[in-house]
PDB file of N, CA and C in Angstrom:
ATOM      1  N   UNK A   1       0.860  -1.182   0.000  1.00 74.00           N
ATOM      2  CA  UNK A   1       0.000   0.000   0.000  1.00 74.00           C
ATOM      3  C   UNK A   1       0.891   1.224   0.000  1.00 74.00           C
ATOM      4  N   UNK A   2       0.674   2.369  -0.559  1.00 81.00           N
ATOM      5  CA  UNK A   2       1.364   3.354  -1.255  1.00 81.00           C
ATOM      6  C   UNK A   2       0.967   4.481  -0.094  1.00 81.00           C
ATOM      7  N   UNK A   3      -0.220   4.005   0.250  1.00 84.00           N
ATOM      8  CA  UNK A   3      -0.927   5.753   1.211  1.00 84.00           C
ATOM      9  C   UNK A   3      -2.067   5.976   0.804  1.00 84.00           C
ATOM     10  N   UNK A   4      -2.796   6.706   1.627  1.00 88.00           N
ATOM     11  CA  UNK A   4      -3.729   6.981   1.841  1.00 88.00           C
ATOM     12  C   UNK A   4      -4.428   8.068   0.311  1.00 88.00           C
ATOM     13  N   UNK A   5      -5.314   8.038   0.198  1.00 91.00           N
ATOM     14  CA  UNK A   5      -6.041   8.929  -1.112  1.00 91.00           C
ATOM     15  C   UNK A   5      -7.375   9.602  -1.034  1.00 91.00           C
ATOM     16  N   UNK A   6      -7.506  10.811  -1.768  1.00 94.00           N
ATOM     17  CA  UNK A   6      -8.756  11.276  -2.308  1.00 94.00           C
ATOM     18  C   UNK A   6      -9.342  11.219  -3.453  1.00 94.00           C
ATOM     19  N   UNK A   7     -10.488  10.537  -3.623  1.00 95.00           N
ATOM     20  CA  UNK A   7     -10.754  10.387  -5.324  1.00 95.00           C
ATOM     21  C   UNK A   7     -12.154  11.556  -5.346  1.00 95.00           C
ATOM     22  N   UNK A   8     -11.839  12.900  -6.011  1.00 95.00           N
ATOM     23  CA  UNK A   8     -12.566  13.884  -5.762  1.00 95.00           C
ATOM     24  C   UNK A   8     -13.750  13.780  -7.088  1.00 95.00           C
ATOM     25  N   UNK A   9     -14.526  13.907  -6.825  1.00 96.00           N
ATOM     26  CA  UNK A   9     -15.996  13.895  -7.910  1.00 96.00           C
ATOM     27  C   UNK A   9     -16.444  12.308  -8.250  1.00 96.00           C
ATOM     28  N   UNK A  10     -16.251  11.717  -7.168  1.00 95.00           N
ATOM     29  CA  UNK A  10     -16.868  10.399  -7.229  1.00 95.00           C
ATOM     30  C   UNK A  10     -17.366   9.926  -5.544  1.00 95.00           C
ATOM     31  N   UNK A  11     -18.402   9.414  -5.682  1.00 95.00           N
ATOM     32  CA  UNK A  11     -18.943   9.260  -4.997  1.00 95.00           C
ATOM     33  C   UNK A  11     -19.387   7.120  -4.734  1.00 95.00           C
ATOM     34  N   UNK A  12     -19.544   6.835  -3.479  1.00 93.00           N
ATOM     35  CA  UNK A  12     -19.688   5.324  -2.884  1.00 93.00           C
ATOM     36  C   UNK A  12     -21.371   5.133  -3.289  1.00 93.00           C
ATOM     37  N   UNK A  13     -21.593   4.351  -3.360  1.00 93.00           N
ATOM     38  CA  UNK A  13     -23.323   3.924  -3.828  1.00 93.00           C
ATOM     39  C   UNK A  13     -22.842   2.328  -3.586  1.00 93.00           C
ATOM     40  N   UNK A  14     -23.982   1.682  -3.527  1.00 93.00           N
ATOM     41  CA  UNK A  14     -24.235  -0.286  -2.749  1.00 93.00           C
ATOM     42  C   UNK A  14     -25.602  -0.085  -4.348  1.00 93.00           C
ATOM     43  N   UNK A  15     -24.790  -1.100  -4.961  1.00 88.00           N
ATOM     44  CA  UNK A  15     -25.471  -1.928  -6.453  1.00 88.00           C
ATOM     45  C   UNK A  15     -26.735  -2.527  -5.982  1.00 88.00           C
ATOM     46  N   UNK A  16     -27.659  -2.923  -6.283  1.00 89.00           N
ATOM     47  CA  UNK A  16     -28.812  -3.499  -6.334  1.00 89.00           C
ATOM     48  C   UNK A  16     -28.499  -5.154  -6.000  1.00 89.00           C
ATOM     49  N   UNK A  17     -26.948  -5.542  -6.160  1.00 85.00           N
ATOM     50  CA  UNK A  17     -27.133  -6.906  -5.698  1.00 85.00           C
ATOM     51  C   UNK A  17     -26.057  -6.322  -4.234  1.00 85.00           C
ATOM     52  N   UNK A  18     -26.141  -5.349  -3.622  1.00 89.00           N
ATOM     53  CA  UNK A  18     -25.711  -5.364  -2.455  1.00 89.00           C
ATOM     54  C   UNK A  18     -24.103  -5.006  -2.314  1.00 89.00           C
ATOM     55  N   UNK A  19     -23.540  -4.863  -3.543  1.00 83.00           N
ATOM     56  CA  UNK A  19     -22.294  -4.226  -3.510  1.00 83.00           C
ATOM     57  C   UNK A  19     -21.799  -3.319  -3.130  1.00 83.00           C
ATOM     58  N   UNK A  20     -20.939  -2.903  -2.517  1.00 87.00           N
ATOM     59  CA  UNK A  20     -20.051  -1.100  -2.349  1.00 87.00           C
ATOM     60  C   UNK A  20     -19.544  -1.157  -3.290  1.00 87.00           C
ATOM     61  N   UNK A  21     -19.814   0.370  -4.276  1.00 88.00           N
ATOM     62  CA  UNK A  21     -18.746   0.231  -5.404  1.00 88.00           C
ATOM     63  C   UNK A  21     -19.145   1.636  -5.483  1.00 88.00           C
ATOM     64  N   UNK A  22     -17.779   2.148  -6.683  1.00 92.00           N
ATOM     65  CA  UNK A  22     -17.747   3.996  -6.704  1.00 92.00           C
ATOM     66  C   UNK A  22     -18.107   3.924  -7.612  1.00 92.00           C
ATOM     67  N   UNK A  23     -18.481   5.485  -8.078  1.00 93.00           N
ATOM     68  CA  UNK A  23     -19.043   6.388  -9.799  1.00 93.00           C
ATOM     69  C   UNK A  23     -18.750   7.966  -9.451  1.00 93.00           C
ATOM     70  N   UNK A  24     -19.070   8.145 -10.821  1.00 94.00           N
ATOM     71  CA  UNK A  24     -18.457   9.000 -10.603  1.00 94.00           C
ATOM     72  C   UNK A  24     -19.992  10.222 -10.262  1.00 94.00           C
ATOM     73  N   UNK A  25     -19.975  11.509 -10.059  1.00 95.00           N
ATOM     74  CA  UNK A  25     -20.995  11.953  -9.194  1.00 95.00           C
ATOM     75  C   UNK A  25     -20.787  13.415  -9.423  1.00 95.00           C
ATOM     76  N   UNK A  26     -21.290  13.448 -11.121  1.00 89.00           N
ATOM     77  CA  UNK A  26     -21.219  15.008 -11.926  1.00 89.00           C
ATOM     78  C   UNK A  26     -21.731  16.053 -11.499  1.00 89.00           C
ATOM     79  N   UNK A  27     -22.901  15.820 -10.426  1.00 93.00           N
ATOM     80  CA  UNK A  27     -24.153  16.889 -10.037  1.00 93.00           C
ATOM     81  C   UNK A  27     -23.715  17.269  -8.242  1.00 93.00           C
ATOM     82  N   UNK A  28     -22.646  16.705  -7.751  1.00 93.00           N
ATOM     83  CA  UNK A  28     -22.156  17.006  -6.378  1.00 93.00           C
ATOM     84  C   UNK A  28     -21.022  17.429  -6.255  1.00 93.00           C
ATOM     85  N   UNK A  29     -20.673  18.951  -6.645  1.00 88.00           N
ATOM     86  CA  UNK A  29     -19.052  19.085  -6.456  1.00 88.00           C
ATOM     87  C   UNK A  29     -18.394  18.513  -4.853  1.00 88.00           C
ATOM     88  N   UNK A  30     -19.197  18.359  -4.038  1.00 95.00           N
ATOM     89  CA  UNK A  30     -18.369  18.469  -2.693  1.00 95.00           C
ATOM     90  C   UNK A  30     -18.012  16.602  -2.732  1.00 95.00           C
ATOM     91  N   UNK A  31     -18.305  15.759  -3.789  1.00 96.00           N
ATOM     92  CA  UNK A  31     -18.509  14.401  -3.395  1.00 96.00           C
ATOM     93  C   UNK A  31     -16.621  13.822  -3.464  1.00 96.00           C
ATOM     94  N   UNK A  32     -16.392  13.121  -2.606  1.00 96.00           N
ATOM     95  CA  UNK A  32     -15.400  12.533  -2.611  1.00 96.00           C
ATOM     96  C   UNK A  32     -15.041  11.295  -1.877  1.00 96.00           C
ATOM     97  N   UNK A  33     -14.228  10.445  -2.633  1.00 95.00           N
ATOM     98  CA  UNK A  33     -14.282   8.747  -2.135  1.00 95.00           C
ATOM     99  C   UNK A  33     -12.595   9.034  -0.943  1.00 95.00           C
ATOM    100  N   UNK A  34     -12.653   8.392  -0.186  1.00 93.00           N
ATOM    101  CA  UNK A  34     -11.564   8.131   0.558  1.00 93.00           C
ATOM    102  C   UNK A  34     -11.087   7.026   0.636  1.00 93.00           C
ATOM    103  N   UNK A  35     -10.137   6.102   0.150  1.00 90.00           N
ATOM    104  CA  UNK A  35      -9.484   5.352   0.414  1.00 90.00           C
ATOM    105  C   UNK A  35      -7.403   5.189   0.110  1.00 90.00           C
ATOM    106  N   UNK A  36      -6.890   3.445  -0.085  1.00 87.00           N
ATOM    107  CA  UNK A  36      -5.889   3.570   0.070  1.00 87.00           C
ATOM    108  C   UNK A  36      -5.474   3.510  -1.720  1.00 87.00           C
ATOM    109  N   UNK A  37      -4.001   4.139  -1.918  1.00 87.00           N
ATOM    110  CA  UNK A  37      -3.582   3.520  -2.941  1.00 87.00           C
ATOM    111  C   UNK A  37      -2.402   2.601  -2.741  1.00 87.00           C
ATOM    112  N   UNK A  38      -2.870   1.602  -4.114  1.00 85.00           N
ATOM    113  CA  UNK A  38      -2.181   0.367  -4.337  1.00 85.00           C
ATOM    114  C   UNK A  38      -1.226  -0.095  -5.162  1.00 85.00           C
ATOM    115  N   UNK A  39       0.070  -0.593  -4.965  1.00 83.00           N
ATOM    116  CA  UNK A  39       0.806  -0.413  -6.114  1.00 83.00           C
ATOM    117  C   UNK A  39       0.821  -1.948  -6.557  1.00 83.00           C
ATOM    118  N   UNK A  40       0.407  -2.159  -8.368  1.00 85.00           N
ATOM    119  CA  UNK A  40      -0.146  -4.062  -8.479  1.00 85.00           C
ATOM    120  C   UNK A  40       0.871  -3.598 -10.000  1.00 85.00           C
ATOM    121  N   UNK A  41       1.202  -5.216  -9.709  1.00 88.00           N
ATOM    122  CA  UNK A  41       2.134  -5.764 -10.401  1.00 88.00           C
ATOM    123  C   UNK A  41       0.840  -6.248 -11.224  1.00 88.00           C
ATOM    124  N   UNK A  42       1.214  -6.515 -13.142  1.00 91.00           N
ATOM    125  CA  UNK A  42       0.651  -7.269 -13.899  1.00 91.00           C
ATOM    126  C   UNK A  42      -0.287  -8.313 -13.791  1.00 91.00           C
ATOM    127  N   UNK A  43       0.595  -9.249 -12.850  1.00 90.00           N
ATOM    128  CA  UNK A  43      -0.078 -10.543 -12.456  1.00 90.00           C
ATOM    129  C   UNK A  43      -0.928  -9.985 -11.255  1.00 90.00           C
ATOM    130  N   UNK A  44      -1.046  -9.156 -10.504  1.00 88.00           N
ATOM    131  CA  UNK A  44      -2.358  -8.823  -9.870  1.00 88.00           C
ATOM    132  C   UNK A  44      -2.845  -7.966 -10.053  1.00 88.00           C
ATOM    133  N   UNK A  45      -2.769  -7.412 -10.879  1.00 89.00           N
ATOM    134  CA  UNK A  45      -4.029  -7.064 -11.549  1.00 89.00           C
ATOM    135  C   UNK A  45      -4.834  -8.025 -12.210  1.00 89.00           C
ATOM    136  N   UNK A  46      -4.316  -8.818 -12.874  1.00 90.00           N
ATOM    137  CA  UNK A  46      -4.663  -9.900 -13.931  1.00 90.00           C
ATOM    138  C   UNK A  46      -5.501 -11.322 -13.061  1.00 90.00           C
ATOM    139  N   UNK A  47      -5.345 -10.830 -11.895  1.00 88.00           N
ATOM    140  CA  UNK A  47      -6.277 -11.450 -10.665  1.00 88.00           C
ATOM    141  C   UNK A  47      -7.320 -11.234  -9.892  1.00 88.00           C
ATOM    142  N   UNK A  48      -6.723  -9.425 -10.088  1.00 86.00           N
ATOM    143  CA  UNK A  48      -8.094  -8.625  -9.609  1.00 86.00           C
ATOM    144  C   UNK A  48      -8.865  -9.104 -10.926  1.00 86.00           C
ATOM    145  N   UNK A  49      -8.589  -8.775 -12.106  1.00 88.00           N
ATOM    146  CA  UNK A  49      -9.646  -8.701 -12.887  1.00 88.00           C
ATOM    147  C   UNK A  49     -10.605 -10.235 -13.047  1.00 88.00           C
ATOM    148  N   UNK A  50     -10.358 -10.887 -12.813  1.00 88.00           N
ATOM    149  CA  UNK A  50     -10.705 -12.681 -12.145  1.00 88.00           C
ATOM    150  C   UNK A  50     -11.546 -12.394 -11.123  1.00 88.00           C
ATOM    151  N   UNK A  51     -11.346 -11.666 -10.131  1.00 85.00           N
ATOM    152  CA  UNK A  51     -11.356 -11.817  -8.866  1.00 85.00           C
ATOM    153  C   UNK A  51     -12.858 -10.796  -8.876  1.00 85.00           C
ATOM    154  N   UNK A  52     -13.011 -10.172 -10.110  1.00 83.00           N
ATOM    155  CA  UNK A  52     -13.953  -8.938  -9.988  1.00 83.00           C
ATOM    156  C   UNK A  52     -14.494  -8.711 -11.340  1.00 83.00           C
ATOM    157  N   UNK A  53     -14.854 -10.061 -12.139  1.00 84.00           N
ATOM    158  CA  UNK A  53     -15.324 -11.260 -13.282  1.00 84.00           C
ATOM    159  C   UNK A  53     -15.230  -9.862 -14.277  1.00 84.00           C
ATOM    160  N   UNK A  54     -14.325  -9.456 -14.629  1.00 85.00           N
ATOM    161  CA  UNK A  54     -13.913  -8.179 -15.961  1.00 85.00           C
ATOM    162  C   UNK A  54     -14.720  -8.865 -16.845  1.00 85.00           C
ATOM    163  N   UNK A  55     -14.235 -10.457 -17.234  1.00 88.00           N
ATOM    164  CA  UNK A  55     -15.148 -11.277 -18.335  1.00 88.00           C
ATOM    165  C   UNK A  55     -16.432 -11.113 -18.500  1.00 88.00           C
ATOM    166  N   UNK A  56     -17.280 -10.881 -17.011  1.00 89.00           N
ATOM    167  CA  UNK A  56     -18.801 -10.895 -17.193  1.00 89.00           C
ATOM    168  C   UNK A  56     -19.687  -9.373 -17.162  1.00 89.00           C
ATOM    169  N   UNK A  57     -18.550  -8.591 -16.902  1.00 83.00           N
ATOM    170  CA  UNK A  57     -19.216  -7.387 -17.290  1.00 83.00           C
ATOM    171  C   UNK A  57     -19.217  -6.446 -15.578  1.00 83.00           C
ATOM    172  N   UNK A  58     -18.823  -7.326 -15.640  1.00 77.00           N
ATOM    173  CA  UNK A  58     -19.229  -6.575 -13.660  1.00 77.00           C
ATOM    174  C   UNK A  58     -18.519  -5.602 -12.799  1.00 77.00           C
ATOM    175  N   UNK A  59     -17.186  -5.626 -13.795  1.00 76.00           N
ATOM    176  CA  UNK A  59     -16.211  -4.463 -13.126  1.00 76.00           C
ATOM    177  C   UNK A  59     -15.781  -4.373 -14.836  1.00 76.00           C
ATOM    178  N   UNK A  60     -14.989  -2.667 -14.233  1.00 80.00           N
ATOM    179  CA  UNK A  60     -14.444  -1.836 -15.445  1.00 80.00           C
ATOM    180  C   UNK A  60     -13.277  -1.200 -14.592  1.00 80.00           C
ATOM    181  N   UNK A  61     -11.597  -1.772 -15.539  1.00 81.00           N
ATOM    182  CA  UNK A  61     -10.881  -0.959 -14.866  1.00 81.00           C
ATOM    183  C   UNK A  61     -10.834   0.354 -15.133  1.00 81.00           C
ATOM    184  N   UNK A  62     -10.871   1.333 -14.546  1.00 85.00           N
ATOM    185  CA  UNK A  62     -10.767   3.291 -14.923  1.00 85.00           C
ATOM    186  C   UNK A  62      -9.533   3.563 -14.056  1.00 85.00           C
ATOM    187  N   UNK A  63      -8.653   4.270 -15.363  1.00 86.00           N
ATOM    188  CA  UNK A  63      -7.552   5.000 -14.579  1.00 86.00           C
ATOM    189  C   UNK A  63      -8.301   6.737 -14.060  1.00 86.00           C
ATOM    190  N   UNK A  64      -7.840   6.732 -12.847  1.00 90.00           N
ATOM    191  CA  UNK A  64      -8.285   7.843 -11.969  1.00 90.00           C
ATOM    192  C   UNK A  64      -7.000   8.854 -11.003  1.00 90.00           C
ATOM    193  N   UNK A  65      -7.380   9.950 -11.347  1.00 91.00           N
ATOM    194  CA  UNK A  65      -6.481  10.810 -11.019  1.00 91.00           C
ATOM    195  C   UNK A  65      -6.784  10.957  -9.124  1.00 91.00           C
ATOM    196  N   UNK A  66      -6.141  10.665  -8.034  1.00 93.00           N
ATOM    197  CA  UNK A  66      -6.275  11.105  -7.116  1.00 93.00           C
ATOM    198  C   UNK A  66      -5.492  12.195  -6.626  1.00 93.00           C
ATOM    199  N   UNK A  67      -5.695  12.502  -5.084  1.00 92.00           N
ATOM    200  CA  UNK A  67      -4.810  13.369  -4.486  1.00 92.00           C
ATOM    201  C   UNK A  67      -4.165  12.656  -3.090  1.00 92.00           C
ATOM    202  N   UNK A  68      -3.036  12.565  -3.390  1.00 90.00           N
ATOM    203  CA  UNK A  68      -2.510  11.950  -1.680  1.00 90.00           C
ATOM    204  C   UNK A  68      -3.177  12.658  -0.653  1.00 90.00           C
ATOM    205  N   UNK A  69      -3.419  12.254   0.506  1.00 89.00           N
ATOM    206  CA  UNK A  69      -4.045  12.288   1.806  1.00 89.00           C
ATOM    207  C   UNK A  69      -2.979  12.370   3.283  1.00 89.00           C
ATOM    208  N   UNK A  70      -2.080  11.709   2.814  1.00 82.00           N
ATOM    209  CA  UNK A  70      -0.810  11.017   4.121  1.00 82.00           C
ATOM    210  C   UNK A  70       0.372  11.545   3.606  1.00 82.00           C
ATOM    211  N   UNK A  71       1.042  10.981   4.302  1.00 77.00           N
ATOM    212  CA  UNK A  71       2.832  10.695   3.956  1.00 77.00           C
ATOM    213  C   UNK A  71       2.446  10.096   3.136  1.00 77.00           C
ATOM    214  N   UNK A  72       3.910  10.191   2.252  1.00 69.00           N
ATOM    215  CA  UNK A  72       4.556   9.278   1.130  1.00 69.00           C
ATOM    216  C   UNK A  72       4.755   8.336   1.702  1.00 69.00           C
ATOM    217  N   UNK A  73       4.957   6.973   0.773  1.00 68.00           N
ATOM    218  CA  UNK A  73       5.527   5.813   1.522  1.00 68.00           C
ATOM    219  C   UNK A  73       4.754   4.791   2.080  1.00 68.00           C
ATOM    220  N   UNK A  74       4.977   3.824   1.683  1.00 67.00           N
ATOM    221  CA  UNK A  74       3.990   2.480   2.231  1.00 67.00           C
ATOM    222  C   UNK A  74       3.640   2.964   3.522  1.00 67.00           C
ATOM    223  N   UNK A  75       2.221   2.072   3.943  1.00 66.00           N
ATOM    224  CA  UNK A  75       1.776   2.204   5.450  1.00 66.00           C
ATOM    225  C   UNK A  75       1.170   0.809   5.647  1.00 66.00           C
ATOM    226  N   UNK A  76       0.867   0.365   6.652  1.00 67.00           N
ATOM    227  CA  UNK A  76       0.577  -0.166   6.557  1.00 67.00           C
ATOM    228  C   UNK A  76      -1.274  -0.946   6.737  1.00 67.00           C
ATOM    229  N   UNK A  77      -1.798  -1.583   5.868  1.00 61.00           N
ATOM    230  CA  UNK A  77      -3.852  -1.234   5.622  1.00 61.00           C
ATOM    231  C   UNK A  77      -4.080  -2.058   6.837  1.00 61.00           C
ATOM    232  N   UNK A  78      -3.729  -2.561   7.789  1.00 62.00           N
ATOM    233  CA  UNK A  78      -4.653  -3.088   8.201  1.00 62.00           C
ATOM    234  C   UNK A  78      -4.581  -4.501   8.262  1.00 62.00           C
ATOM    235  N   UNK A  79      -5.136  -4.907   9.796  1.00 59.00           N
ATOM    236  CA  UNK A  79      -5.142  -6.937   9.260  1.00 59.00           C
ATOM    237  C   UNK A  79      -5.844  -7.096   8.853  1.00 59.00           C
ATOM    238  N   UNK A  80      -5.721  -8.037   7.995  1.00 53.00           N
ATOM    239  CA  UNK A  80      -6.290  -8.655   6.933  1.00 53.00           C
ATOM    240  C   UNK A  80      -6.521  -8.288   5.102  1.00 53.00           C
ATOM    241  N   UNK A  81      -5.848  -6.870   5.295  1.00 48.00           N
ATOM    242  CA  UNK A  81      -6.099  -6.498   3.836  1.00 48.00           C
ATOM    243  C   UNK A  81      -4.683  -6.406   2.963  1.00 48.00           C
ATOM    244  N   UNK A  82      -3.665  -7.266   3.701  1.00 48.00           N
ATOM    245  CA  UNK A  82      -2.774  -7.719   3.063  1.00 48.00           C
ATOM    246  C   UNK A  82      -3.080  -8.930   1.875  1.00 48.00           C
ATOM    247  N   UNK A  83      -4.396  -9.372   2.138  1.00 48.00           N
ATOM    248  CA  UNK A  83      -4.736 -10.894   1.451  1.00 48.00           C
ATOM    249  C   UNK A  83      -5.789 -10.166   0.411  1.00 48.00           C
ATOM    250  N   UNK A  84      -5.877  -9.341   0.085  1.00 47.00           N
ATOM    251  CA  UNK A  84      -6.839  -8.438  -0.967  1.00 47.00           C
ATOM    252  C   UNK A  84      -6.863  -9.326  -2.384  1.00 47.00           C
ATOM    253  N   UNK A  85      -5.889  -9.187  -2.251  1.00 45.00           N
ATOM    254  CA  UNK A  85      -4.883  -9.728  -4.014  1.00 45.00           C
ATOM    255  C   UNK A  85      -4.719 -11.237  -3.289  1.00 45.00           C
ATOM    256  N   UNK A  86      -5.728 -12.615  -4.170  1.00 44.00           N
ATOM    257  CA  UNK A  86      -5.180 -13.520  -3.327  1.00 44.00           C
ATOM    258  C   UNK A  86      -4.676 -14.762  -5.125  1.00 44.00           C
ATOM    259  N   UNK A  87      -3.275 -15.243  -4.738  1.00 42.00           N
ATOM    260  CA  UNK A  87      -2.920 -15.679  -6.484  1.00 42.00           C
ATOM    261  C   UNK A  87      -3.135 -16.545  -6.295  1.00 42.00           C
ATOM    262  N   UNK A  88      -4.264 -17.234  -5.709  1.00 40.00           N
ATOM    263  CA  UNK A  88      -4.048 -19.013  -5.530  1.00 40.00           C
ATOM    264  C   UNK A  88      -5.442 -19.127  -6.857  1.00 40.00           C
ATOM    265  N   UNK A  89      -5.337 -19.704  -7.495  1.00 41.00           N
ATOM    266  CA  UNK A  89      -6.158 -20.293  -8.712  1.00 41.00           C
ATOM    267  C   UNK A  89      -7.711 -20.729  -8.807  1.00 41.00           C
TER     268      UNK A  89
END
């Protein structure tokens, strides 16, 4: 994990099958997502996208401009969200 982030003009919404997931949120200047950024190697990404069925339509990767929040420099997320990215098959 890289540090902490602001993703400004997007906003959190829960999908109709019960998901947390972001969009973006044209009609609310004040809207903004808070979370961490992640630094992924090829092969995990290529797991997330498995992991979050890219094939079936259900996720879309979007490159997104944030703003750091923290220090520079890894921190560390938390137990258990070291296993986010998991490469077992």
């Amino acid at each position: 994990v890289e540090g902490p982030a602001r993703l400004a003009g997007w906003e959190l919404f829960v999908t109709g099958d019960g998901v947390l997931s972001i969009r973006p949120a044209p009609t609310d200047p004040a809207a903004e997502v808070l979370g961490l950024v992640w630094w992924c190697t090829p092969a995990d990404l290529a797991v997330l996208d498995r992991f979050e069925a890219v094939d079936q339509g259900l996720y879309v990767r979007t490159l997104v401009a944030v703003t750091p929040t923290g220090p520079p420099g890894p921190v560390d997320p938390g137990p258990g969200l070291d296993r986010v990215i998991d490469h077992r098959d």
